[in-house]
PDB file of C-alpha atoms in Angstrom:
ATOM      1  CA  MET A   1     -13.092  -7.199 -10.744  1.00 48.00           C
ATOM      2  CA  SER A   2     -12.051  -5.041  -7.805  1.00 66.00           C
ATOM      3  CA  THR A   3     -12.021  -1.273  -7.947  1.00 85.00           C
ATOM      4  CA  VAL A   4      -8.677   0.474  -8.419  1.00 92.00           C
ATOM      5  CA  ASN A   5      -8.136   3.099  -5.708  1.00 96.00           C
ATOM      6  CA  LEU A   6      -6.252   6.206  -6.773  1.00 98.00           C
ATOM      7  CA  LEU A   7      -4.725   9.008  -4.726  1.00 98.00           C
ATOM      8  CA  ILE A   8      -4.494  12.422  -6.388  1.00 98.00           C
ATOM      9  CA  ILE A   9      -1.718  14.766  -5.237  1.00 98.00           C
ATOM     10  CA  GLU A  10      -2.425  18.163  -6.784  1.00 97.00           C
ATOM     11  CA  ASP A  11      -2.241  21.628  -5.230  1.00 95.00           C
ATOM     12  CA  GLU A  12      -4.827  23.172  -7.582  1.00 95.00           C
ATOM     13  CA  MET A  13      -8.166  22.002  -6.197  1.00 97.00           C
ATOM     14  CA  ILE A  14     -10.098  22.758  -9.384  1.00 97.00           C
ATOM     15  CA  ILE A  15      -7.754  20.492 -11.348  1.00 97.00           C
ATOM     16  CA  ALA A  16      -7.859  17.819  -8.625  1.00 98.00           C
ATOM     17  CA  HIS A  17     -11.656  17.747  -8.625  1.00 98.00           C
ATOM     18  CA  ASP A  18     -11.763  17.641 -12.436  1.00 97.00           C
ATOM     19  CA  MET A  19      -9.381  14.676 -12.320  1.00 98.00           C
ATOM     20  CA  LYS A  20     -11.575  12.983  -9.716  1.00 98.00           C
ATOM     21  CA  LEU A  21     -14.656  13.374 -11.905  1.00 98.00           C
ATOM     22  CA  MET A  22     -12.793  12.052 -14.955  1.00 97.00           C
ATOM     23  CA  LEU A  23     -11.498   9.040 -13.057  1.00 96.00           C
ATOM     24  CA  GLU A  24     -14.825   8.161 -11.495  1.00 96.00           C
ATOM     25  CA  SER A  25     -16.562   8.429 -14.865  1.00 95.00           C
ATOM     26  CA  VAL A  26     -14.354   5.624 -16.211  1.00 94.00           C
ATOM     27  CA  GLY A  27     -14.782   3.372 -13.185  1.00 93.00           C
ATOM     28  CA  TYR A  28     -11.897   4.229 -10.884  1.00 95.00           C
ATOM     29  CA  GLU A  29     -12.294   5.185  -7.236  1.00 96.00           C
ATOM     30  CA  VAL A  30     -10.476   8.187  -5.800  1.00 98.00           C
ATOM     31  CA  CYS A  31      -9.596   7.410  -2.192  1.00 97.00           C
ATOM     32  CA  GLY A  32      -8.245  10.895  -1.490  1.00 98.00           C
ATOM     33  CA  ILE A  33      -6.939  14.222  -2.698  1.00 98.00           C
ATOM     34  CA  ALA A  34      -3.883  15.873  -1.176  1.00 97.00           C
ATOM     35  CA  LYS A  35      -2.778  19.396  -1.983  1.00 95.00           C
ATOM     36  CA  SER A  36       0.575  19.092  -0.195  1.00 93.00           C
ATOM     37  CA  ALA A  37       3.304  16.506   0.310  1.00 92.00           C
ATOM     38  CA  GLU A  38       2.559  16.428   4.025  1.00 92.00           C
ATOM     39  CA  LYS A  39      -1.116  15.587   3.485  1.00 94.00           C
ATOM     40  CA  ALA A  40      -0.146  13.051   0.821  1.00 95.00           C
ATOM     41  CA  LEU A  41       2.083  11.155   3.250  1.00 94.00           C
ATOM     42  CA  THR A  42      -0.808  10.939   5.722  1.00 95.00           C
ATOM     43  CA  LEU A  43      -3.230   9.706   3.059  1.00 97.00           C
ATOM     44  CA  LEU A  44      -0.730   7.178   1.708  1.00 96.00           C
ATOM     45  CA  THR A  45      -0.707   5.494   5.107  1.00 94.00           C
ATOM     46  CA  GLU A  46      -4.428   5.864   5.848  1.00 96.00           C
ATOM     47  CA  LYS A  47      -5.931   5.028   2.448  1.00 95.00           C
ATOM     48  CA  ASN A  48      -3.484   2.494   0.979  1.00 93.00           C
ATOM     49  CA  PRO A  49      -4.035   3.470  -2.702  1.00 97.00           C
ATOM     50  CA  ASP A  50      -3.226   1.205  -5.639  1.00 97.00           C
ATOM     51  CA  LEU A  51      -1.785   4.040  -7.758  1.00 98.00           C
ATOM     52  CA  VAL A  52      -0.789   7.646  -7.111  1.00 98.00           C
ATOM     53  CA  LEU A  53      -1.155  10.598  -9.494  1.00 98.00           C
ATOM     54  CA  ILE A  54       1.387  13.292  -8.587  1.00 98.00           C
ATOM     55  CA  ASP A  55       1.755  16.883  -9.734  1.00 97.00           C
ATOM     56  CA  ILE A  56       5.414  17.911  -9.895  1.00 95.00           C
ATOM     57  CA  ASN A  57       4.859  21.469  -8.678  1.00 92.00           C
ATOM     58  CA  LEU A  58       2.944  21.426  -5.411  1.00 91.00           C
ATOM     59  CA  GLY A  59       3.290  25.156  -4.845  1.00 82.00           C
ATOM     60  CA  LYS A  60       6.772  24.794  -3.401  1.00 73.00           C
ATOM     61  CA  GLY A  61       8.875  24.078  -6.466  1.00 65.00           C
ATOM     62  CA  MET A  62       9.720  20.521  -7.433  1.00 64.00           C
ATOM     63  CA  GLU A  63       8.368  19.001  -4.224  1.00 90.00           C
ATOM     64  CA  GLY A  64       6.406  16.396  -6.213  1.00 94.00           C
ATOM     65  CA  ILE A  65       9.578  14.702  -7.419  1.00 95.00           C
ATOM     66  CA  SER A  66      10.942  14.180  -3.913  1.00 94.00           C
ATOM     67  CA  LEU A  67       7.513  12.958  -2.804  1.00 96.00           C
ATOM     68  CA  ALA A  68       7.446  10.511  -5.723  1.00 97.00           C
ATOM     69  CA  LYS A  69      10.781   9.126  -4.587  1.00 95.00           C
ATOM     70  CA  GLN A  70       9.205   8.298  -1.211  1.00 94.00           C
ATOM     71  CA  VAL A  71       6.127   6.804  -2.882  1.00 95.00           C
ATOM     72  CA  HIS A  72       8.416   4.526  -4.874  1.00 95.00           C
ATOM     73  CA  GLU A  73      10.928   3.609  -2.164  1.00 94.00           C
ATOM     74  CA  LYS A  74       8.888   3.584   1.058  1.00 94.00           C
ATOM     75  CA  TYR A  75       5.430   2.556  -0.162  1.00 95.00           C
ATOM     76  CA  ASN A  76       6.450   0.611  -3.282  1.00 96.00           C
ATOM     77  CA  LEU A  77       3.480   2.063  -5.180  1.00 97.00           C
ATOM     78  CA  PRO A  78       3.217   2.853  -8.872  1.00 97.00           C
ATOM     79  CA  PHE A  79       2.792   6.536  -9.690  1.00 98.00           C
ATOM     80  CA  ILE A  80       2.209   8.786 -12.663  1.00 98.00           C
ATOM     81  CA  PHE A  81       3.324  12.383 -12.888  1.00 98.00           C
ATOM     82  CA  CYS A  82       0.510  14.700 -14.036  1.00 97.00           C
ATOM     83  CA  THR A  83       2.203  17.984 -14.791  1.00 96.00           C
ATOM     84  CA  SER A  84       2.548  20.906 -17.142  1.00 95.00           C
ATOM     85  CA  TYR A  85       6.363  20.683 -17.110  1.00 95.00           C
ATOM     86  CA  SER A  86       7.888  19.315 -20.299  1.00 95.00           C
ATOM     87  CA  ASP A  87      11.326  20.943 -20.265  1.00 96.00           C
ATOM     88  CA  HIS A  88      14.316  18.595 -20.531  1.00 97.00           C
ATOM     89  CA  SER A  89      15.661  19.414 -17.086  1.00 95.00           C
ATOM     90  CA  THR A  90      12.409  18.586 -15.275  1.00 94.00           C
ATOM     91  CA  VAL A  91      11.735  15.480 -17.352  1.00 96.00           C
ATOM     92  CA  ASN A  92      15.269  14.197 -16.723  1.00 96.00           C
ATOM     93  CA  GLU A  93      14.943  14.845 -12.997  1.00 95.00           C
ATOM     94  CA  ALA A  94      11.545  13.131 -12.931  1.00 96.00           C
ATOM     95  CA  LYS A  95      12.902  10.075 -14.784  1.00 96.00           C
ATOM     96  CA  GLN A  96      15.372   9.492 -11.950  1.00 96.00           C
ATOM     97  CA  VAL A  97      12.544   8.435  -9.588  1.00 96.00           C
ATOM     98  CA  LYS A  98      11.178   5.897 -12.101  1.00 95.00           C
ATOM     99  CA  PRO A  99       7.582   7.013 -12.714  1.00 97.00           C
ATOM    100  CA  ASN A 100       5.138   4.604 -14.319  1.00 97.00           C
ATOM    101  CA  GLY A 101       3.979   7.431 -16.581  1.00 97.00           C
ATOM    102  CA  TYR A 102       4.286  11.126 -17.363  1.00 97.00           C
ATOM    103  CA  LEU A 103       1.090  12.894 -18.412  1.00 97.00           C
ATOM    104  CA  LEU A 104       1.191  16.480 -19.639  1.00 97.00           C
ATOM    105  CA  LYS A 105      -1.528  18.958 -18.683  1.00 96.00           C
ATOM    106  CA  PRO A 106      -3.974  19.755 -20.017  1.00 95.00           C
ATOM    107  CA  PHE A 107      -5.182  16.223 -20.585  1.00 95.00           C
ATOM    108  CA  THR A 108      -8.501  14.616 -21.399  1.00 95.00           C
ATOM    109  CA  LYS A 109     -10.378  11.852 -19.642  1.00 95.00           C
ATOM    110  CA  ASP A 110      -9.162   9.450 -22.331  1.00 95.00           C
ATOM    111  CA  ASP A 111      -5.540  10.557 -21.864  1.00 96.00           C
ATOM    112  CA  LEU A 112      -5.832   9.902 -18.140  1.00 95.00           C
ATOM    113  CA  TYR A 113      -7.513   6.544 -18.670  1.00 94.00           C
ATOM    114  CA  VAL A 114      -4.822   5.383 -21.105  1.00 94.00           C
ATOM    115  CA  ALA A 115      -1.987   6.533 -18.840  1.00 95.00           C
ATOM    116  CA  ILE A 116      -3.359   4.448 -15.973  1.00 93.00           C
TER     117      ILE A 116
END
């Protein structure tokens, strides 16, 4: 069985590193962490992940949703939103880009594993 490579896009480095530890503890490989959309686009090309975990708020509003649209359309990669936003407006906007999952923070290692 080959290892699944995941890219984490999260502007809070403490959360990103916690996610990395959780993922590695259940057998996934994290091929990169990006704290901005710009860095994410670079890593998407360089690392060729199998799945992308995207925070909706990357410190500049809803930038994660527009990034997810590119992940879906340009890279044809599955992605899961990992966010603390559960309001109807944000969820409805996020649904428009067809995520493969929507995981609310805070989450556990098991929650993350099941979502993937």
